Each structure stands twice: as C-alpha cells, then as structure tokens.
Amino acid sequence: MTDITPFSERVRMSLRETLLDAAADLLAEHGFAGLRMVDVATSAGVSRQTVYNEFGSKAALVNAVALRTVSEFLDGGEERWRATSDLATGLHAVVEYTVRHGRENRLVASVLGGAQSEDLLPLLTTRAEPVFRPAIEQTVGNLTERVPALPPEAAAVIAETIVRLSVSHMMLPGGTPCEAADAVCAVILPAIEAHS
C-alpha cells in the first residue's frame, strides 16, 4: 500500500516529531521551568520561530509532548489487550505494561523522581485530565467489549480505578510490574464480577 500523504505534509509531520523528541529530552533533563524554546530549536536544528510556528507556546508544546507520551502508553496497552482473549489475562497484561513502560520511559521517570519533577508532577496529579481521560475511555471500551453485561456506570468507575491504580503503582513502586498487575487484578476482577 502506498502512502498518499502529500510530501509537504510528511515533511511537516517529520519536523513536528523532531521537535517533540527534542522537547521530551529537554523536559526530562530540565523540567517545565527549565525548558526554553530556543533550546528545543537548537536541538532540532531549526529556528526558534519554527518552534513557535508549530506549537504557538511553551505550554502547547509541553501538552503535545504529554499527549504523544500518553498515545504511546495507549497504543502499547491496546496491543497487549488485543493479544489476549480473556478479561483477566488482558487486564494483567495492560497493567503490567503500563507500570513497566512508565518506569522505563525517561520522561515519565523524570516526572516521578527526577531533579525537575516538581514542575512536571502535576501532569500526573492535579492537571492529569488530558492524561487520564483517554486512558479511562479506552479502558471502558475494552471492559464493555469483553464484559457486555457490565453496566456503563460501573464500567466507568472500574476503568477509572484501573487507570488510577496503575499510575499509583508506577509512581510509588512497591514491587515488580507483574506484582503491581497482580494487585490491581485482585481488586478489579471481583468488582467486575459483582457488577456483571
């Protein structure tokens, strides 16, 4: 199958990815307060104006980095969900992946415990809506697909609990990613059974 995306659009998408890569690296190293658009531009080999033309502001650039990181988590979780056929195995695989990937991801690791974590931590706590909402929506869809009898209200609460517990295990490790997934499943699976 041939890519029919116009060349100029592919170049713009490539530029955007290059800028997001540079910004993610710099955020991990310097945090939000230490991120400078000129440094992103220099790292990407473009002018500072190019960064502003693409994103408009530092806050918009950071939001784009956060959304791309969330997308990586969602895509990886979805891949693991689709590779399983039953609820328990799928839930375990997704939670284990999420916790492991969060601990290994340089940007997430800097949010959780890097020198610049204080100004990035709100992305997973007080300003977590853009991070949590898509994860919750995906989880609701997956739950209702495998447990059609699960009422929508219960699916929403259970999905939010799964996401929050997964992020909690990522932020405050109490064991291996597999052990974290075991703990989440031990709480969630009986709740699903009780509501379906």
Coordinates of N, CA and C in Angstrom, one line a residue:
M1 N 0.8 -1.2 0.0 CA 0.0 0.0 0.0 C 0.9 1.2 0.0
T2 N 0.6 2.2 -0.8 CA 1.4 3.4 -1.0 C 0.9 4.5 -0.1
D3 N 1.8 5.3 0.5 CA 1.5 6.4 1.3 C 1.0 7.5 0.4
I4 N -0.2 8.0 0.5 CA -0.7 9.0 -0.4 C -0.7 10.4 0.3
T5 N -0.1 10.5 1.5 CA 0.1 11.8 2.2 C 1.0 12.6 1.4
P6 N 0.6 13.9 1.1 CA 1.4 14.8 0.3 C 2.8 14.9 1.0
F7 N 3.8 15.1 0.1 CA 5.2 15.3 0.6 C 5.3 16.4 1.6
S8 N 4.7 17.5 1.4 CA 4.8 18.7 2.3 C 4.2 18.3 3.7
E9 N 3.2 17.5 3.7 CA 2.6 17.1 5.0 C 3.5 16.1 5.7
R10 N 4.1 15.2 5.0 CA 5.1 14.3 5.6 C 6.2 15.0 6.2
V11 N 6.7 16.1 5.5 CA 7.8 16.9 6.0 C 7.4 17.6 7.3
R12 N 6.2 18.2 7.3 CA 5.7 18.8 8.5 C 5.6 17.9 9.6
M13 N 5.1 16.7 9.4 CA 4.9 15.7 10.4 C 6.3 15.3 11.0
S14 N 7.2 15.1 10.1 CA 8.6 14.8 10.5 C 9.2 15.9 11.4
L15 N 9.0 17.1 11.0 CA 9.5 18.2 11.7 C 8.9 18.2 13.1
R16 N 7.6 18.0 13.2 CA 6.8 18.0 14.4 C 7.4 16.9 15.4
E17 N 7.6 15.8 14.8 CA 8.1 14.7 15.6 C 9.6 15.0 16.1
T18 N 10.4 15.6 15.3 CA 11.7 16.0 15.7 C 11.6 17.0 16.8
L19 N 10.7 18.0 16.7 CA 10.6 19.0 17.8 C 10.1 18.3 19.1
L20 N 9.1 17.4 18.9 CA 8.6 16.7 20.1 C 9.7 15.8 20.8
D21 N 10.5 15.2 20.0 CA 11.6 14.4 20.5 C 12.6 15.3 21.3
A22 N 12.9 16.4 20.7 CA 13.9 17.4 21.4 C 13.2 17.9 22.7
A23 N 12.0 18.3 22.6 CA 11.3 18.8 23.8 C 11.2 17.8 24.9
A24 N 10.9 16.5 24.5 CA 10.8 15.5 25.6 C 12.1 15.3 26.3
D25 N 13.2 15.2 25.5 CA 14.5 15.1 26.1 C 14.9 16.2 27.0
L26 N 14.6 17.4 26.6 CA 14.9 18.6 27.4 C 14.0 18.7 28.6
L27 N 12.7 18.3 28.5 CA 11.8 18.3 29.6 C 12.4 17.3 30.7
A28 N 12.8 16.1 30.2 CA 13.3 15.1 31.1 C 14.5 15.6 31.9
E29 N 15.3 16.4 31.2 CA 16.5 16.9 31.8 C 16.4 18.2 32.6
H30 N 15.5 19.1 32.2 CA 15.4 20.4 32.8 C 14.0 20.7 33.4
G31 N 13.0 19.9 33.2 CA 11.7 20.2 33.7 C 11.0 21.3 32.9
F32 N 9.8 21.6 33.3 CA 9.0 22.7 32.6 C 9.6 24.0 32.7
A33 N 10.0 24.4 33.9 CA 10.6 25.7 34.2 C 11.9 25.9 33.4
G34 N 12.7 24.9 33.2 CA 13.9 25.0 32.5 C 13.9 24.8 31.0
L35 N 12.7 24.5 30.5 CA 12.5 24.3 29.1 C 12.5 25.6 28.4
R36 N 13.4 25.8 27.4 CA 13.4 27.0 26.6 C 13.2 26.7 25.2
M37 N 12.3 27.4 24.5 CA 12.0 27.2 23.1 C 13.3 27.3 22.2
V38 N 14.2 28.1 22.6 CA 15.4 28.3 21.8 C 16.3 27.0 21.9
D39 N 16.2 26.3 23.1 CA 17.0 25.1 23.3 C 16.3 24.0 22.4
V40 N 15.0 24.0 22.4 CA 14.3 23.0 21.6 C 14.7 23.2 20.1
A41 N 14.7 24.4 19.7 CA 15.0 24.8 18.3 C 16.5 24.4 18.0
T42 N 17.4 24.7 18.9 CA 18.8 24.3 18.6 C 19.0 22.8 18.6
S43 N 18.3 22.1 19.5 CA 18.4 20.6 19.5 C 17.9 20.0 18.2
A44 N 16.8 20.6 17.7 CA 16.1 20.1 16.4 C 16.8 20.6 15.2
G45 N 17.7 21.6 15.3 CA 18.3 22.2 14.1 C 17.5 23.1 13.3
V46 N 16.6 23.8 14.0 CA 15.7 24.8 13.3 C 15.7 26.1 14.1
S47 N 15.0 27.1 13.6 CA 14.9 28.4 14.3 C 13.9 28.4 15.4
R48 N 14.1 29.3 16.3 CA 13.1 29.4 17.4 C 11.7 29.7 16.9
Q49 N 11.7 30.5 15.9 CA 10.4 30.9 15.3 C 9.7 29.7 14.7
T50 N 10.4 28.7 14.2 CA 9.8 27.5 13.7 C 9.1 26.7 14.8
V51 N 9.7 26.7 15.9 CA 9.1 26.0 17.1 C 7.8 26.7 17.4
Y52 N 7.8 28.1 17.5 CA 6.6 28.8 17.8 C 5.6 28.7 16.7
N53 N 6.0 28.6 15.5 CA 5.0 28.5 14.4 C 4.3 27.1 14.5
E54 N 5.0 26.1 14.9 CA 4.4 24.8 15.0 C 3.6 24.6 16.2
F55 N 3.9 25.2 17.4 CA 3.2 24.9 18.6 C 2.6 26.2 19.2
G56 N 3.1 27.3 18.9 CA 2.4 28.6 19.5 C 3.0 29.0 20.8
S57 N 3.2 28.1 21.7 CA 3.7 28.5 23.1 C 4.4 27.3 23.7
K58 N 5.1 27.6 24.8 CA 5.8 26.5 25.5 C 4.7 25.6 26.1
A59 N 3.6 26.1 26.7 CA 2.6 25.3 27.3 C 2.0 24.3 26.2
A60 N 1.7 24.8 25.0 CA 1.2 24.0 24.0 C 2.2 22.9 23.6
L61 N 3.5 23.2 23.5 CA 4.5 22.2 23.2 C 4.5 21.1 24.3
V62 N 4.5 21.5 25.5 CA 4.5 20.5 26.6 C 3.3 19.7 26.6
N63 N 2.1 20.3 26.3 CA 0.9 19.5 26.2 C 1.0 18.5 25.0
A64 N 1.6 18.9 23.9 CA 1.8 18.0 22.8 C 2.7 16.8 23.1
V65 N 3.8 17.1 23.9 CA 4.7 16.0 24.4 C 3.9 15.1 25.3
A66 N 3.1 15.6 26.2 CA 2.4 14.8 27.1 C 1.4 13.9 26.3
L67 N 0.7 14.5 25.4 CA -0.3 13.7 24.6 C 0.4 12.6 23.8
R68 N 1.6 12.9 23.2 CA 2.3 11.9 22.5 C 2.7 10.8 23.4
T69 N 3.2 11.1 24.6 CA 3.6 10.1 25.5 C 2.4 9.2 26.0
V70 N 1.2 9.9 26.2 CA 0.0 9.1 26.5 C -0.4 8.2 25.4
S71 N -0.2 8.7 24.2 CA -0.5 7.9 23.0 C 0.3 6.6 22.9
E72 N 1.6 6.8 23.3 CA 2.5 5.6 23.3 C 2.0 4.6 24.3
F73 N 1.6 5.0 25.5 CA 1.0 4.1 26.5 C -0.2 3.5 26.0
L74 N -1.1 4.3 25.4 CA -2.4 3.7 25.0 C -2.2 2.7 23.9
D75 N -1.4 3.0 22.9 CA -1.1 2.1 21.8 C -0.5 0.8 22.3
G76 N 0.5 0.9 23.2 CA 1.1 -0.3 23.8 C 0.2 -1.1 24.6
G77 N -0.7 -0.5 25.4 CA -1.7 -1.2 26.2 C -2.7 -1.9 25.3
E78 N -3.1 -1.2 24.3 CA -4.1 -1.8 23.3 C -3.5 -3.0 22.6
E79 N -2.3 -2.9 22.3 CA -1.6 -4.0 21.6 C -1.6 -5.2 22.5
R80 N -1.3 -5.0 23.8 CA -1.3 -6.2 24.7 C -2.8 -6.7 25.0
W81 N -3.7 -5.8 25.0 CA -5.1 -6.2 25.2 C -5.6 -7.1 24.1
R82 N -5.3 -6.7 22.8 CA -5.7 -7.4 21.6 C -5.0 -8.7 21.5
A83 N -3.8 -8.9 22.1 CA -3.1 -10.1 22.1 C -3.6 -11.2 23.0
T84 N -4.6 -10.8 23.8 CA -5.2 -11.7 24.8 C -6.7 -11.9 24.4
S85 N -7.2 -13.0 25.0 CA -8.6 -13.3 24.6 C -9.6 -13.2 25.8
D86 N -9.0 -13.2 27.1 CA -9.9 -13.2 28.2 C -9.6 -11.9 29.1
L87 N -10.6 -11.6 29.9 CA -10.5 -10.3 30.7 C -9.4 -10.3 31.6
A88 N -9.2 -11.4 32.4 CA -8.1 -11.4 33.4 C -6.7 -11.3 32.8
T89 N -6.5 -12.1 31.8 CA -5.2 -12.0 31.1 C -4.9 -10.7 30.5
G90 N -6.0 -10.1 29.8 CA -5.8 -8.8 29.2 C -5.6 -7.7 30.2
L91 N -6.3 -7.7 31.3 CA -6.2 -6.7 32.3 C -4.8 -6.8 32.9
H92 N -4.3 -8.0 33.2 CA -3.0 -8.1 33.8 C -1.9 -7.6 32.8
A93 N -2.0 -8.0 31.5 CA -1.0 -7.6 30.5 C -1.0 -6.1 30.4
V94 N -2.1 -5.4 30.4 CA -2.2 -4.0 30.2 C -1.6 -3.2 31.4
V95 N -2.0 -3.7 32.6 CA -1.4 -3.0 33.8 C 0.1 -3.2 33.9
E96 N 0.5 -4.5 33.7 CA 1.9 -4.7 33.8 C 2.7 -3.9 32.8
Y97 N 2.2 -3.8 31.5 CA 2.9 -3.0 30.5 C 2.9 -1.5 31.0
T98 N 1.8 -1.0 31.4 CA 1.7 0.4 31.8 C 2.8 0.7 32.9
V99 N 2.8 -0.1 33.9 CA 3.7 0.1 35.0 C 5.2 0.0 34.6
R100 N 5.5 -1.0 33.8 CA 6.8 -1.2 33.3 C 7.3 -0.1 32.4
H101 N 6.4 0.2 31.4 CA 6.7 1.3 30.5 C 6.9 2.6 31.2
G102 N 6.1 2.9 32.2 CA 6.2 4.1 33.0 C 7.5 4.2 33.7
R103 N 8.0 3.1 34.2 CA 9.2 3.1 35.0 C 10.4 3.2 34.0
E104 N 10.3 2.8 32.8 CA 11.4 2.8 31.8 C 11.4 4.0 31.0
N105 N 10.3 4.7 30.8 CA 10.2 5.9 30.0 C 11.0 7.1 30.6
R106 N 11.9 7.6 29.9 CA 12.8 8.7 30.5 C 12.0 9.9 31.0
L107 N 11.0 10.3 30.2 CA 10.2 11.5 30.6 C 9.4 11.2 31.8
V108 N 8.7 10.1 31.8 CA 7.9 9.7 33.0 C 8.8 9.5 34.2
A109 N 9.9 8.9 34.0 CA 10.8 8.7 35.2 C 11.2 10.1 35.7
S110 N 11.5 11.1 34.9 CA 11.8 12.4 35.4 C 10.7 13.1 36.1
V111 N 9.4 12.8 35.6 CA 8.3 13.3 36.3 C 8.1 12.7 37.7
L112 N 8.5 11.5 37.8 CA 8.3 10.7 39.0 C 9.4 11.0 40.0
G113 N 10.6 11.2 39.6 CA 11.6 11.3 40.6 C 12.9 12.0 40.2
G114 N 12.8 12.7 39.0 CA 14.0 13.4 38.6 C 14.2 14.7 39.3
A115 N 15.3 15.3 39.1 CA 15.6 16.6 39.8 C 14.6 17.7 39.5
Q116 N 13.9 17.6 38.3 CA 13.0 18.6 37.9 C 11.5 18.1 38.1
S117 N 11.3 17.2 38.9 CA 10.0 16.5 39.0 C 8.9 17.4 39.5
E118 N 9.2 18.4 40.4 CA 8.2 19.2 41.0 C 7.3 20.0 40.0
D119 N 7.9 20.5 38.9 CA 7.1 21.2 38.0 C 6.4 20.4 36.9
L120 N 6.8 19.1 36.8 CA 6.2 18.1 35.9 C 5.2 17.2 36.6
L121 N 5.3 17.0 37.9 CA 4.4 16.1 38.6 C 2.9 16.4 38.4
P122 N 2.5 17.7 38.3 CA 1.1 17.9 38.1 C 0.5 17.3 36.8
L123 N 1.3 16.9 35.8 CA 0.8 16.2 34.6 C 0.3 14.8 35.0
L124 N 0.6 14.3 36.2 CA 0.1 13.0 36.6 C -0.8 13.2 37.9
T125 N -1.0 14.4 38.4 CA -1.7 14.6 39.6 C -2.8 15.7 39.4
T126 N -2.5 16.9 39.7 CA -3.6 17.9 39.7 C -4.0 18.4 38.3
R127 N -3.2 18.2 37.3 CA -3.5 18.5 35.9 C -3.5 17.3 35.0
A128 N -4.0 16.2 35.5 CA -3.9 14.9 34.8 C -5.0 14.6 33.9
E129 N -6.0 15.4 33.8 CA -7.2 15.2 32.9 C -6.8 14.8 31.5
P130 N -5.9 15.5 30.8 CA -5.5 15.1 29.4 C -4.8 13.7 29.4
V131 N -4.2 13.3 30.5 CA -3.5 12.0 30.5 C -4.5 10.9 30.9
F132 N -5.4 11.2 31.9 CA -6.3 10.1 32.4 C -7.5 9.9 31.5
R133 N -8.1 11.0 30.9 CA -9.3 10.8 30.2 C -9.2 9.8 29.0
P134 N -8.2 10.0 28.2 CA -8.1 9.0 27.1 C -7.9 7.6 27.6
A135 N -7.1 7.4 28.6 CA -6.8 6.1 29.2 C -8.1 5.5 29.7
I136 N -8.9 6.3 30.4 CA -10.2 5.8 31.0 C -11.1 5.4 29.9
E137 N -11.2 6.3 28.9 CA -12.1 6.0 27.8 C -11.8 4.7 27.1
Q138 N -10.5 4.5 26.8 CA -10.0 3.2 26.2 C -10.3 2.0 27.1
T139 N -10.1 2.2 28.4 CA -10.4 1.1 29.3 C -11.9 0.7 29.4
V140 N -12.7 1.7 29.4 CA -14.2 1.5 29.3 C -14.5 0.7 28.1
G141 N -14.0 1.1 27.0 CA -14.3 0.4 25.7 C -13.9 -1.1 25.8
N142 N -12.7 -1.3 26.3 CA -12.2 -2.7 26.4 C -13.0 -3.5 27.4
L143 N -13.3 -2.9 28.5 CA -14.1 -3.7 29.5 C -15.5 -4.1 28.9
T144 N -16.2 -3.1 28.3 CA -17.5 -3.4 27.8 C -17.5 -4.3 26.7
E145 N -16.4 -4.4 26.0 CA -16.2 -5.3 24.8 C -16.2 -6.8 25.4
R146 N -15.4 -7.0 26.4 CA -15.3 -8.3 27.0 C -16.3 -8.7 28.0
V147 N -16.9 -7.7 28.6 CA -18.0 -8.0 29.6 C -19.2 -7.1 29.3
P148 N -19.9 -7.6 28.2 CA -21.1 -6.8 27.7 C -22.2 -6.5 28.8
A149 N -22.3 -7.4 29.8 CA -23.3 -7.2 30.9 C -22.9 -6.1 31.9
L150 N -21.7 -5.6 31.8 CA -21.2 -4.6 32.8 C -22.0 -3.3 32.5
P151 N -22.7 -2.8 33.5 CA -23.4 -1.5 33.3 C -22.5 -0.4 33.0
P152 N -22.9 0.6 32.2 CA -22.0 1.7 31.8 C -21.4 2.5 33.0
E153 N -22.2 2.7 34.0 CA -21.8 3.5 35.2 C -20.7 2.7 35.9
A154 N -20.9 1.4 36.0 CA -19.9 0.6 36.7 C -18.6 0.5 35.9
A155 N -18.8 0.4 34.6 CA -17.6 0.3 33.7 C -16.8 1.6 33.8
A156 N -17.4 2.7 33.9 CA -16.7 4.0 34.0 C -15.9 4.1 35.3
V157 N -16.6 3.7 36.4 CA -15.9 3.7 37.7 C -14.7 2.7 37.8
I158 N -15.0 1.5 37.3 CA -13.9 0.5 37.3 C -12.8 0.9 36.4
A159 N -13.1 1.4 35.2 CA -12.0 1.9 34.3 C -11.1 3.0 35.0
E160 N -11.8 3.9 35.6 CA -11.0 5.0 36.3 C -10.2 4.4 37.4
T161 N -10.7 3.5 38.1 CA -9.9 2.8 39.2 C -8.7 2.1 38.7
I162 N -8.9 1.4 37.6 CA -7.8 0.7 36.9 C -6.7 1.7 36.6
V163 N -7.1 2.8 35.9 CA -6.1 3.8 35.5 C -5.4 4.4 36.7
R164 N -6.1 4.8 37.7 CA -5.5 5.4 38.9 C -4.6 4.5 39.6
L165 N -5.1 3.2 39.8 CA -4.2 2.2 40.5 C -2.9 2.0 39.7
S166 N -3.0 1.9 38.4 CA -1.8 1.6 37.5 C -0.8 2.8 37.7
V167 N -1.4 4.0 37.6 CA -0.5 5.2 37.8 C 0.1 5.2 39.2
S168 N -0.7 4.9 40.2 CA -0.2 4.8 41.5 C 1.0 3.8 41.7
H169 N 0.8 2.6 41.1 CA 1.9 1.6 41.1 C 3.1 2.1 40.4
M170 N 2.9 2.9 39.3 CA 4.0 3.4 38.5 C 4.8 4.5 39.4
M171 N 4.0 5.3 40.1 CA 4.6 6.4 40.8 C 5.3 6.0 42.1
L172 N 4.7 5.0 42.8 CA 5.2 4.6 44.1 C 5.4 3.0 44.0
P173 N 6.5 2.6 43.4 CA 6.7 1.2 43.2 C 6.7 0.4 44.5
G174 N 6.0 -0.6 44.6 CA 6.0 -1.5 45.8 C 6.4 -2.9 45.4
G175 N 6.8 -3.1 44.2 CA 7.2 -4.4 43.7 C 7.5 -4.3 42.2
T176 N 7.5 -5.5 41.6 CA 7.7 -5.6 40.2 C 6.4 -5.1 39.4
P177 N 6.6 -4.8 38.2 CA 5.4 -4.6 37.4 C 4.4 -5.7 37.4
C178 N 4.9 -7.0 37.4 CA 4.0 -8.1 37.4 C 3.3 -8.2 38.8
E179 N 3.9 -7.9 39.9 CA 3.3 -7.8 41.2 C 2.2 -6.7 41.3
A180 N 2.5 -5.6 40.6 CA 1.6 -4.5 40.6 C 0.3 -4.9 39.8
A181 N 0.5 -5.6 38.7 CA -0.6 -6.1 37.9 C -1.4 -7.1 38.7
D182 N -0.7 -8.0 39.5 CA -1.4 -9.0 40.3 C -2.3 -8.2 41.3
A183 N -1.8 -7.2 41.9 CA -2.5 -6.4 43.0 C -3.7 -5.7 42.4
V184 N -3.6 -5.1 41.2 CA -4.7 -4.4 40.5 C -5.8 -5.5 40.2
C185 N -5.4 -6.6 39.6 CA -6.3 -7.6 39.2 C -7.1 -8.2 40.4
A186 N -6.4 -8.3 41.6 CA -7.0 -8.8 42.8 C -8.1 -7.9 43.3
V187 N -8.0 -6.6 43.0 CA -9.1 -5.7 43.4 C -10.2 -5.6 42.3
I188 N -9.7 -5.5 41.1 CA -10.7 -5.2 40.0 C -11.5 -6.3 39.5
L189 N -10.9 -7.5 39.4 CA -11.7 -8.6 38.9 C -12.9 -9.0 39.7
P190 N -12.8 -9.0 41.1 CA -14.1 -9.2 41.9 C -15.1 -8.1 41.7
A191 N -14.6 -6.9 41.5 CA -15.5 -5.7 41.3 C -16.3 -5.9 40.0
I192 N -15.6 -6.4 39.0 CA -16.3 -6.6 37.7 C -17.3 -7.7 37.8
E193 N -16.9 -8.8 38.5 CA -17.8 -9.9 38.7 C -19.1 -9.5 39.5
A194 N -18.9 -8.6 40.5 CA -20.0 -8.2 41.3 C -21.0 -7.3 40.5
H195 N -20.5 -6.7 39.5 CA -21.4 -5.8 38.7 C -21.9 -6.4 37.4
S196 N -21.5 -7.6 37.1 CA -21.9 -8.1 35.8 C -22.8 -9.4 35.9

